[in-house]
mmCIF file with all atom_site columns, C-alpha atoms and ligand atoms in Angstrom:
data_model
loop_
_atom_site.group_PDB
_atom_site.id
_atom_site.type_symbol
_atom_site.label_atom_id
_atom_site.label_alt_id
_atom_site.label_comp_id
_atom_site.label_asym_id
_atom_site.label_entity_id
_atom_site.label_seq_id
_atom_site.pdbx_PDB_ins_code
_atom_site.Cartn_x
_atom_site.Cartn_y
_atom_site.Cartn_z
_atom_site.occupancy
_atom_site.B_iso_or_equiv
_atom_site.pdbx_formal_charge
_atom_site.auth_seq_id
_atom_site.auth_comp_id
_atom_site.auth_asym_id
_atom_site.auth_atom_id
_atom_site.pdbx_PDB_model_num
ATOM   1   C  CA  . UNK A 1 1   ? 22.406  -2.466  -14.652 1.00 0.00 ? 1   UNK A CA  1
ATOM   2   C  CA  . UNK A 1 2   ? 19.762  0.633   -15.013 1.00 0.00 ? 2   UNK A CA  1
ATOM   3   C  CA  . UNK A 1 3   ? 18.174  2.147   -12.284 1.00 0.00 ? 3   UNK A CA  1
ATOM   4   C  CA  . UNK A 1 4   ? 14.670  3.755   -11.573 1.00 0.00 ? 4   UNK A CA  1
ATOM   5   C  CA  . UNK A 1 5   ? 13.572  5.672   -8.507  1.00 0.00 ? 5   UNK A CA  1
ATOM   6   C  CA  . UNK A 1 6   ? 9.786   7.276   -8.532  1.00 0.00 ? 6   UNK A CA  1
ATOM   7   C  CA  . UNK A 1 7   ? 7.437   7.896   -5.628  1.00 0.00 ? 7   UNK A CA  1
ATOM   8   C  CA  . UNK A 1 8   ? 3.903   8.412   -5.927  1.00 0.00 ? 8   UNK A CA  1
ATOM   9   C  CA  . UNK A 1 9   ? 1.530   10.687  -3.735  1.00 0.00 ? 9   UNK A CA  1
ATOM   10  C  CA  . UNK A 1 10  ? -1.450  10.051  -2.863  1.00 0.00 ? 10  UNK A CA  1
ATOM   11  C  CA  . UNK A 1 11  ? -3.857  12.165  -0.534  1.00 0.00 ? 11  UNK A CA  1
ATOM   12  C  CA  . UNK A 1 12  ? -6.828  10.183  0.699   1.00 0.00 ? 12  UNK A CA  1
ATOM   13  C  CA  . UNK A 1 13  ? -9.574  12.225  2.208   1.00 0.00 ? 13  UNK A CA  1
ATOM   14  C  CA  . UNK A 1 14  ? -10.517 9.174   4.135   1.00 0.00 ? 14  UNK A CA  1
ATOM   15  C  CA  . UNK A 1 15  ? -8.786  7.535   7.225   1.00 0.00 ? 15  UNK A CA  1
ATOM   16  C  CA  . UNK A 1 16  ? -9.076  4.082   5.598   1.00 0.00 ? 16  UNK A CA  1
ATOM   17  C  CA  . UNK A 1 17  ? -9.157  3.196   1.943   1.00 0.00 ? 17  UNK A CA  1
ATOM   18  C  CA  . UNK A 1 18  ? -7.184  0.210   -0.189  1.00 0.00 ? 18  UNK A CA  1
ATOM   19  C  CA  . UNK A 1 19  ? -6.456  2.119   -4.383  1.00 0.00 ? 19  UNK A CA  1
ATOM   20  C  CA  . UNK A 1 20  ? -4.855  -0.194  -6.826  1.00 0.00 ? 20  UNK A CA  1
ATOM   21  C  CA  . UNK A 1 21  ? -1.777  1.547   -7.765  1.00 0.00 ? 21  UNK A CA  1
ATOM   22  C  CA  . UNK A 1 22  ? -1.152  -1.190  -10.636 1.00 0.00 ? 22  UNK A CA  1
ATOM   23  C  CA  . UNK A 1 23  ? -1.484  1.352   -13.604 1.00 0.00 ? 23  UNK A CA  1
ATOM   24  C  CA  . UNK A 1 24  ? 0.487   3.878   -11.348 1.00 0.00 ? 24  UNK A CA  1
ATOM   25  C  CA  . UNK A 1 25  ? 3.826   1.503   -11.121 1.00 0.00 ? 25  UNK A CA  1
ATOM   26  C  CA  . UNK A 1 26  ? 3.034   0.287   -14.915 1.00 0.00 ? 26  UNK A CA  1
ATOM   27  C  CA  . UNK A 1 27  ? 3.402   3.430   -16.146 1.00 0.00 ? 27  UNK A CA  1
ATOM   28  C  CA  . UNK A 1 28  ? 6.804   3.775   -13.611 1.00 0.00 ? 28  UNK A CA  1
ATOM   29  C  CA  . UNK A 1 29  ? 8.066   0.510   -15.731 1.00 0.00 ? 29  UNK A CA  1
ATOM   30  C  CA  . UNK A 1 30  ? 7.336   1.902   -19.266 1.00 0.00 ? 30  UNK A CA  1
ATOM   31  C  CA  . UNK A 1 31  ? 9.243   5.019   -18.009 1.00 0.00 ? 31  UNK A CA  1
ATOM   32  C  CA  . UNK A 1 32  ? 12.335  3.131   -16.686 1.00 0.00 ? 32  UNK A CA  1
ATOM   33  C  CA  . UNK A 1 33  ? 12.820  1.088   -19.664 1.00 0.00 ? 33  UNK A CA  1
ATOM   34  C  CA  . UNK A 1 34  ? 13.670  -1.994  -18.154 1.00 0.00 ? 34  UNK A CA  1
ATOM   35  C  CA  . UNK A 1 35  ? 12.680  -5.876  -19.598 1.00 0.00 ? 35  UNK A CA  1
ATOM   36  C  CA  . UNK A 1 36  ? 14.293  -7.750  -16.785 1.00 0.00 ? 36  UNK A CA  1
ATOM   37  C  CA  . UNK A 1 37  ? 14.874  -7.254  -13.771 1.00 0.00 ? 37  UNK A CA  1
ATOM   38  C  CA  . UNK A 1 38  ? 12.571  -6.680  -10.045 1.00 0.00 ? 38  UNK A CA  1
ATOM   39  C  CA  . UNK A 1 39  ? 10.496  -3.914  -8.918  1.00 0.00 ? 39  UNK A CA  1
ATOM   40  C  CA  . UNK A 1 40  ? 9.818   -2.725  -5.408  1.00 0.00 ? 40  UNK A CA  1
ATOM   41  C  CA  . UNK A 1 41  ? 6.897   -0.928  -4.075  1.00 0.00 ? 41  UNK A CA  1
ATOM   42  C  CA  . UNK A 1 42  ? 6.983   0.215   -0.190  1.00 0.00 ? 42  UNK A CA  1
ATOM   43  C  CA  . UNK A 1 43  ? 5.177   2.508   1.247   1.00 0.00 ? 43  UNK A CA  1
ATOM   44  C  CA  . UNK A 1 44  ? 7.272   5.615   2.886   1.00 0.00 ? 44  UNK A CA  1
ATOM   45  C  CA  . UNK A 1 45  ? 5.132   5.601   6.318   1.00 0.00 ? 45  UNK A CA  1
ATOM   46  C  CA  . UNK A 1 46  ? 3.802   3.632   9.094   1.00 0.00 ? 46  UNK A CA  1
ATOM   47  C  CA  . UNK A 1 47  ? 0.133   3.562   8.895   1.00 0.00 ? 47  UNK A CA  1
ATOM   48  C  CA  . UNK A 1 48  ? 0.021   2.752   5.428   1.00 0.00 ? 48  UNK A CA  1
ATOM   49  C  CA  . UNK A 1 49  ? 0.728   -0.795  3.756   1.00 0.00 ? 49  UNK A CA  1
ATOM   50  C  CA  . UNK A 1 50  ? 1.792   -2.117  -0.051  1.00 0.00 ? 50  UNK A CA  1
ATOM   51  C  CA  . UNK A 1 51  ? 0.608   -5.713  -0.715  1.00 0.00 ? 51  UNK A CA  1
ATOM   52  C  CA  . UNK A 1 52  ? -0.524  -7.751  -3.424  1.00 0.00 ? 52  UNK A CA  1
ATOM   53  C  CA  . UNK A 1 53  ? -4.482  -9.463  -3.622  1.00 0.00 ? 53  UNK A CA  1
ATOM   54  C  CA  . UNK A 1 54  ? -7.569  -8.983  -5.860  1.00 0.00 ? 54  UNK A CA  1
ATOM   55  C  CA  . UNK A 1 55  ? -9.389  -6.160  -6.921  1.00 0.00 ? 55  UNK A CA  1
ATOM   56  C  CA  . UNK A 1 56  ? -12.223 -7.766  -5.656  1.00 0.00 ? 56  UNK A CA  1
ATOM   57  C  CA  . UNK A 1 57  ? -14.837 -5.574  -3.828  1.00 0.00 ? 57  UNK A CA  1
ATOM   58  C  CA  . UNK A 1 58  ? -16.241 -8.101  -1.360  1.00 0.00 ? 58  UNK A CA  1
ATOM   59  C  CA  . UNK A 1 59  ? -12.703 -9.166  -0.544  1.00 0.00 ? 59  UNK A CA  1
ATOM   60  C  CA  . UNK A 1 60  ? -11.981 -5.119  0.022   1.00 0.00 ? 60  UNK A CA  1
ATOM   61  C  CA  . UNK A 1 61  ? -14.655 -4.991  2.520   1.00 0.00 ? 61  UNK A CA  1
ATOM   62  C  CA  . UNK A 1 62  ? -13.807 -8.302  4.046   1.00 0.00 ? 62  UNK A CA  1
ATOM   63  C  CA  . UNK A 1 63  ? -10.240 -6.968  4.419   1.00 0.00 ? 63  UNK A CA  1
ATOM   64  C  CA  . UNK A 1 64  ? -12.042 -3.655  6.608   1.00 0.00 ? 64  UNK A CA  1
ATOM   65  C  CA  . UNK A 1 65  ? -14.161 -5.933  9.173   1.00 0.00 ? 65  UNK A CA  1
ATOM   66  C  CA  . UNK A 1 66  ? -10.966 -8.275  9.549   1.00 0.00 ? 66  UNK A CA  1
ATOM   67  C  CA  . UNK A 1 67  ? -8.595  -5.107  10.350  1.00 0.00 ? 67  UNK A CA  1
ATOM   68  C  CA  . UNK A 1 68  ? -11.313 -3.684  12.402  1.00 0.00 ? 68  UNK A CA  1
ATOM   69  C  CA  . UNK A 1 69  ? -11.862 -6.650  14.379  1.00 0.00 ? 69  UNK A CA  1
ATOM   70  C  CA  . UNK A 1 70  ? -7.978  -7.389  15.250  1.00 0.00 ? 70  UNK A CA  1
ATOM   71  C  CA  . UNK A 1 71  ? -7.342  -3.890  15.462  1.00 0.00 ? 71  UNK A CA  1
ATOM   72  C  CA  . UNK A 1 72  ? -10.640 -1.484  16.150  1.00 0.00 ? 72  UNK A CA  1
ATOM   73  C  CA  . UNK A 1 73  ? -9.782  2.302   15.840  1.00 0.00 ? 73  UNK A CA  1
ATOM   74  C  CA  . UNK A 1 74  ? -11.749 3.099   18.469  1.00 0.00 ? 74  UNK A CA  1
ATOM   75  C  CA  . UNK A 1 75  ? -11.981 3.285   21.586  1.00 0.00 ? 75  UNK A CA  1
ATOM   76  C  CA  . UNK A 1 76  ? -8.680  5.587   20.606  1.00 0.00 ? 76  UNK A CA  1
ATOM   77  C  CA  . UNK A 1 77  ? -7.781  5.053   24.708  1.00 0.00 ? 77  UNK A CA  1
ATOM   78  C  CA  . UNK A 1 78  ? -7.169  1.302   23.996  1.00 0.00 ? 78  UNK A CA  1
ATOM   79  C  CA  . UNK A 1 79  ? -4.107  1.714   22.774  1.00 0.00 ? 79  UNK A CA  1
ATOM   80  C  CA  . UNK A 1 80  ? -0.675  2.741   24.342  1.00 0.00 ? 80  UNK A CA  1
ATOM   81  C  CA  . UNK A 1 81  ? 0.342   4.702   21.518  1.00 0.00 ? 81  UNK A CA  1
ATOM   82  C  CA  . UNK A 1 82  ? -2.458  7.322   21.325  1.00 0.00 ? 82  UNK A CA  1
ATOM   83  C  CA  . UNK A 1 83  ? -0.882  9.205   24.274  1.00 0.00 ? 83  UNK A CA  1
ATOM   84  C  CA  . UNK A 1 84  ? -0.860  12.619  21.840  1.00 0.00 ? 84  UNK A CA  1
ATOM   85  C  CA  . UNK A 1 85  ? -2.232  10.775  18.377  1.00 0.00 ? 85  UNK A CA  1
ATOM   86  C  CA  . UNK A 1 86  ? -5.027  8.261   17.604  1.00 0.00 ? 86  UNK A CA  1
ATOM   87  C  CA  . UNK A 1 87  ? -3.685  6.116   15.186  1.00 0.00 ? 87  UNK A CA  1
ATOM   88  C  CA  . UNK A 1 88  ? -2.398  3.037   17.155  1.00 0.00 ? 88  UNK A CA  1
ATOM   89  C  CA  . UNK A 1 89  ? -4.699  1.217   15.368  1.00 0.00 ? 89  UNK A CA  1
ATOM   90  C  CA  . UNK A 1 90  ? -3.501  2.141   11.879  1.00 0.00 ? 90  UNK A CA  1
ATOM   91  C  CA  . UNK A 1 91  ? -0.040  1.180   12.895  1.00 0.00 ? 91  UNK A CA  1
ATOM   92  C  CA  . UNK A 1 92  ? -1.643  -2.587  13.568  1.00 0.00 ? 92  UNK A CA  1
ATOM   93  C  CA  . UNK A 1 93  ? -2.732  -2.908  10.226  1.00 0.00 ? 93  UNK A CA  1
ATOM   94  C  CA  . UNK A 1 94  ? -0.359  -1.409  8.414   1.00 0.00 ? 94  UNK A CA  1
ATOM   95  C  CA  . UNK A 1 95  ? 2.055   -4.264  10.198  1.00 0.00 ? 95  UNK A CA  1
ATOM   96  C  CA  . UNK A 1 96  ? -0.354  -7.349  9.308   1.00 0.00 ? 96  UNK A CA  1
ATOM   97  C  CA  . UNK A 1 97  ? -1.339  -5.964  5.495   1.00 0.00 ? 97  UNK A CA  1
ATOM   98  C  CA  . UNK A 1 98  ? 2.918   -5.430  5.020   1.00 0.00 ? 98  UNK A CA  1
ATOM   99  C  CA  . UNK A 1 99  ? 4.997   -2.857  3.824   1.00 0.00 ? 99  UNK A CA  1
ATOM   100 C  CA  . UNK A 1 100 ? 6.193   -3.836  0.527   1.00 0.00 ? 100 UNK A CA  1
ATOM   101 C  CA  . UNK A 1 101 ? 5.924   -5.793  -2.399  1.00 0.00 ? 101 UNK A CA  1
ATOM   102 C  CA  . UNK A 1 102 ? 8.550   -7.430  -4.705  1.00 0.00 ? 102 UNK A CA  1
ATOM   103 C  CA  . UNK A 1 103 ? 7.341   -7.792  -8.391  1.00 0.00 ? 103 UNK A CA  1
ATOM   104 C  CA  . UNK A 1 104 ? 9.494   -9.569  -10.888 1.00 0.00 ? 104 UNK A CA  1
ATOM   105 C  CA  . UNK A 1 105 ? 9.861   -7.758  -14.131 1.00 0.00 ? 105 UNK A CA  1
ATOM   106 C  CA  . UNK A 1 106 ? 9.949   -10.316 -17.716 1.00 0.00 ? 106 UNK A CA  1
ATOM   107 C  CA  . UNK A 1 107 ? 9.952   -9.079  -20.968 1.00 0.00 ? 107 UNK A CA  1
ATOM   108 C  CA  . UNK A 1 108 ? 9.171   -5.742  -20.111 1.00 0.00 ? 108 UNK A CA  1
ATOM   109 C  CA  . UNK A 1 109 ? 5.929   -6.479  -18.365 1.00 0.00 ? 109 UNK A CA  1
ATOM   110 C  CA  . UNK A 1 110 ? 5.321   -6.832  -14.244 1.00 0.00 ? 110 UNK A CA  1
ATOM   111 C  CA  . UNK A 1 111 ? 5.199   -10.706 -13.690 1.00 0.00 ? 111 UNK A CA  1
ATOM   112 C  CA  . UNK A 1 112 ? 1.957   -11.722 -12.169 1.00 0.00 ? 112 UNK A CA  1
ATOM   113 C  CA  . UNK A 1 113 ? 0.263   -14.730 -10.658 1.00 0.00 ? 113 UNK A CA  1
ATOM   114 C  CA  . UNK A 1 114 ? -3.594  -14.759 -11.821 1.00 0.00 ? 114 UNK A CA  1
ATOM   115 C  CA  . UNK A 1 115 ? -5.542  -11.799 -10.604 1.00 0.00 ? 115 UNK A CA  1
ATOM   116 C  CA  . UNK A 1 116 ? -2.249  -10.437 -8.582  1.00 0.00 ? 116 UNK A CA  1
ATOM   117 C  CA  . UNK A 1 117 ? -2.834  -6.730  -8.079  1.00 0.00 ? 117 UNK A CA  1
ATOM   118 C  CA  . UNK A 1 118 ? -0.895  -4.036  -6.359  1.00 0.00 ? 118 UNK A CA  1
ATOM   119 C  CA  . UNK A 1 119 ? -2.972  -2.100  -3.714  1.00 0.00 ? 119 UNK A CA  1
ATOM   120 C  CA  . UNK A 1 120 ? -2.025  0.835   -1.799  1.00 0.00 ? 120 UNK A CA  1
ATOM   121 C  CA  . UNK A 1 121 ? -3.739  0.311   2.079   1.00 0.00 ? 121 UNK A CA  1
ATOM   122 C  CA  . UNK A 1 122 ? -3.960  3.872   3.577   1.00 0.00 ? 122 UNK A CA  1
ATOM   123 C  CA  . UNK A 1 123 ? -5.246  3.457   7.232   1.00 0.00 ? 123 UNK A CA  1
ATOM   124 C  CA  . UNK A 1 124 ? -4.524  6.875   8.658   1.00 0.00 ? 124 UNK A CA  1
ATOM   125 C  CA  . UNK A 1 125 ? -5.518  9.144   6.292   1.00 0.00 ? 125 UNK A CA  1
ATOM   126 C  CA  . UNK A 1 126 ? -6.565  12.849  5.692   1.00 0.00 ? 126 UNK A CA  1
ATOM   127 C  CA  . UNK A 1 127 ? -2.851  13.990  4.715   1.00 0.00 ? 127 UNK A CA  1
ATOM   128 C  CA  . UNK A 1 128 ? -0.475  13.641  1.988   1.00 0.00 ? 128 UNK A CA  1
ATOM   129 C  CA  . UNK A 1 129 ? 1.700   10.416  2.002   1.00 0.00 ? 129 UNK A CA  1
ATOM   130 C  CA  . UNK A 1 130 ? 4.006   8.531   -0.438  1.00 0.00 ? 130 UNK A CA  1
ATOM   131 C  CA  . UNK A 1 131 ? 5.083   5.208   -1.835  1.00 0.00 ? 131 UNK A CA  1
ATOM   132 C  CA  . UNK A 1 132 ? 8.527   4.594   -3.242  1.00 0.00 ? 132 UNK A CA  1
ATOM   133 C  CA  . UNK A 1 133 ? 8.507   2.210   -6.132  1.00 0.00 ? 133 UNK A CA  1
ATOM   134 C  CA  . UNK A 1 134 ? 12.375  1.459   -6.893  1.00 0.00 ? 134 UNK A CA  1
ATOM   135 C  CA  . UNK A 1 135 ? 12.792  -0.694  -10.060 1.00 0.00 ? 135 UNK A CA  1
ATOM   136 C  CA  . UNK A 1 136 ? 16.421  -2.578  -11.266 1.00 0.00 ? 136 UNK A CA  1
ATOM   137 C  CA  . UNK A 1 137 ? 17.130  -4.614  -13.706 1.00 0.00 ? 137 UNK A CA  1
ATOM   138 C  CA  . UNK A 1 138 ? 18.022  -4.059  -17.906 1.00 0.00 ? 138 UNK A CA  1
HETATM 139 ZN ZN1 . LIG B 2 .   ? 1.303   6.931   15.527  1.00 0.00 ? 1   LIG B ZN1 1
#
């Protein structure tokens, strides 16, 4: 069985924005050589999410007023956690949206359902943070 370990950075100047990382962990499956097998993508921190939906723009901003209504950033003295930060809320979403994603690999290519796309969900942002994507297989 082969093996393949990559993270990717990303540095989003925003607090909240959802990137599809698709071409990102296609090009980690060319590199890795593997045709069958599964592929994991997780993100490496608490306010951010991995999870799988359309690259649909109306469905990205539907995803923001969802988040923001079960979770609203602010007032920042809502929340428990913001005793010295104020990102309870981005620890919220990042729980509902998910932390990973499980893609299975066939004949060389990342197995998707229709319109299945991988998105990155940053929701604290302003600072350098990483995904793992861990592939295994042969
Ligand atoms: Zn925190």
């Amino acid at each position: 069985m082969k093996s393949y370990k990559k993270e990717l950075w990303f540095d989003i100047k925003k607090r909240r924005e959802l990137i599809n990382i698709t071409p990102e962990v296609d090009d980690c499956l060319i590199e890795s050589g593997i045709k069958e097998g599964l592929c994991l993508v997780n993100a490496m921190h608490i306010t951010a999410s991995v999870f799988i939906n359309d690259d649909e723009s109306g469905l990205h901003r539907d995803f923001e007023r969802w988040l923001e209504k079960l979770a609203p950033e602010k007032p920042y003295s809502q929340y428990d956690h913001n005793g010295y930060e104020d990102n309870g809320d981005a620890h919220l979403k990042r729980t509902i949206m998910g932390r990973e994603v499980v893609v299975a690999i066939t004949n060389g290519k990342l197995d998707f359902g229709p319109w299945e796309q991988i998105f990155y969900g940053e929701f604290d942002g302003k600072r350098r943070k990483r995904v793992l994507v861990k592939i295994i297989g042969e």
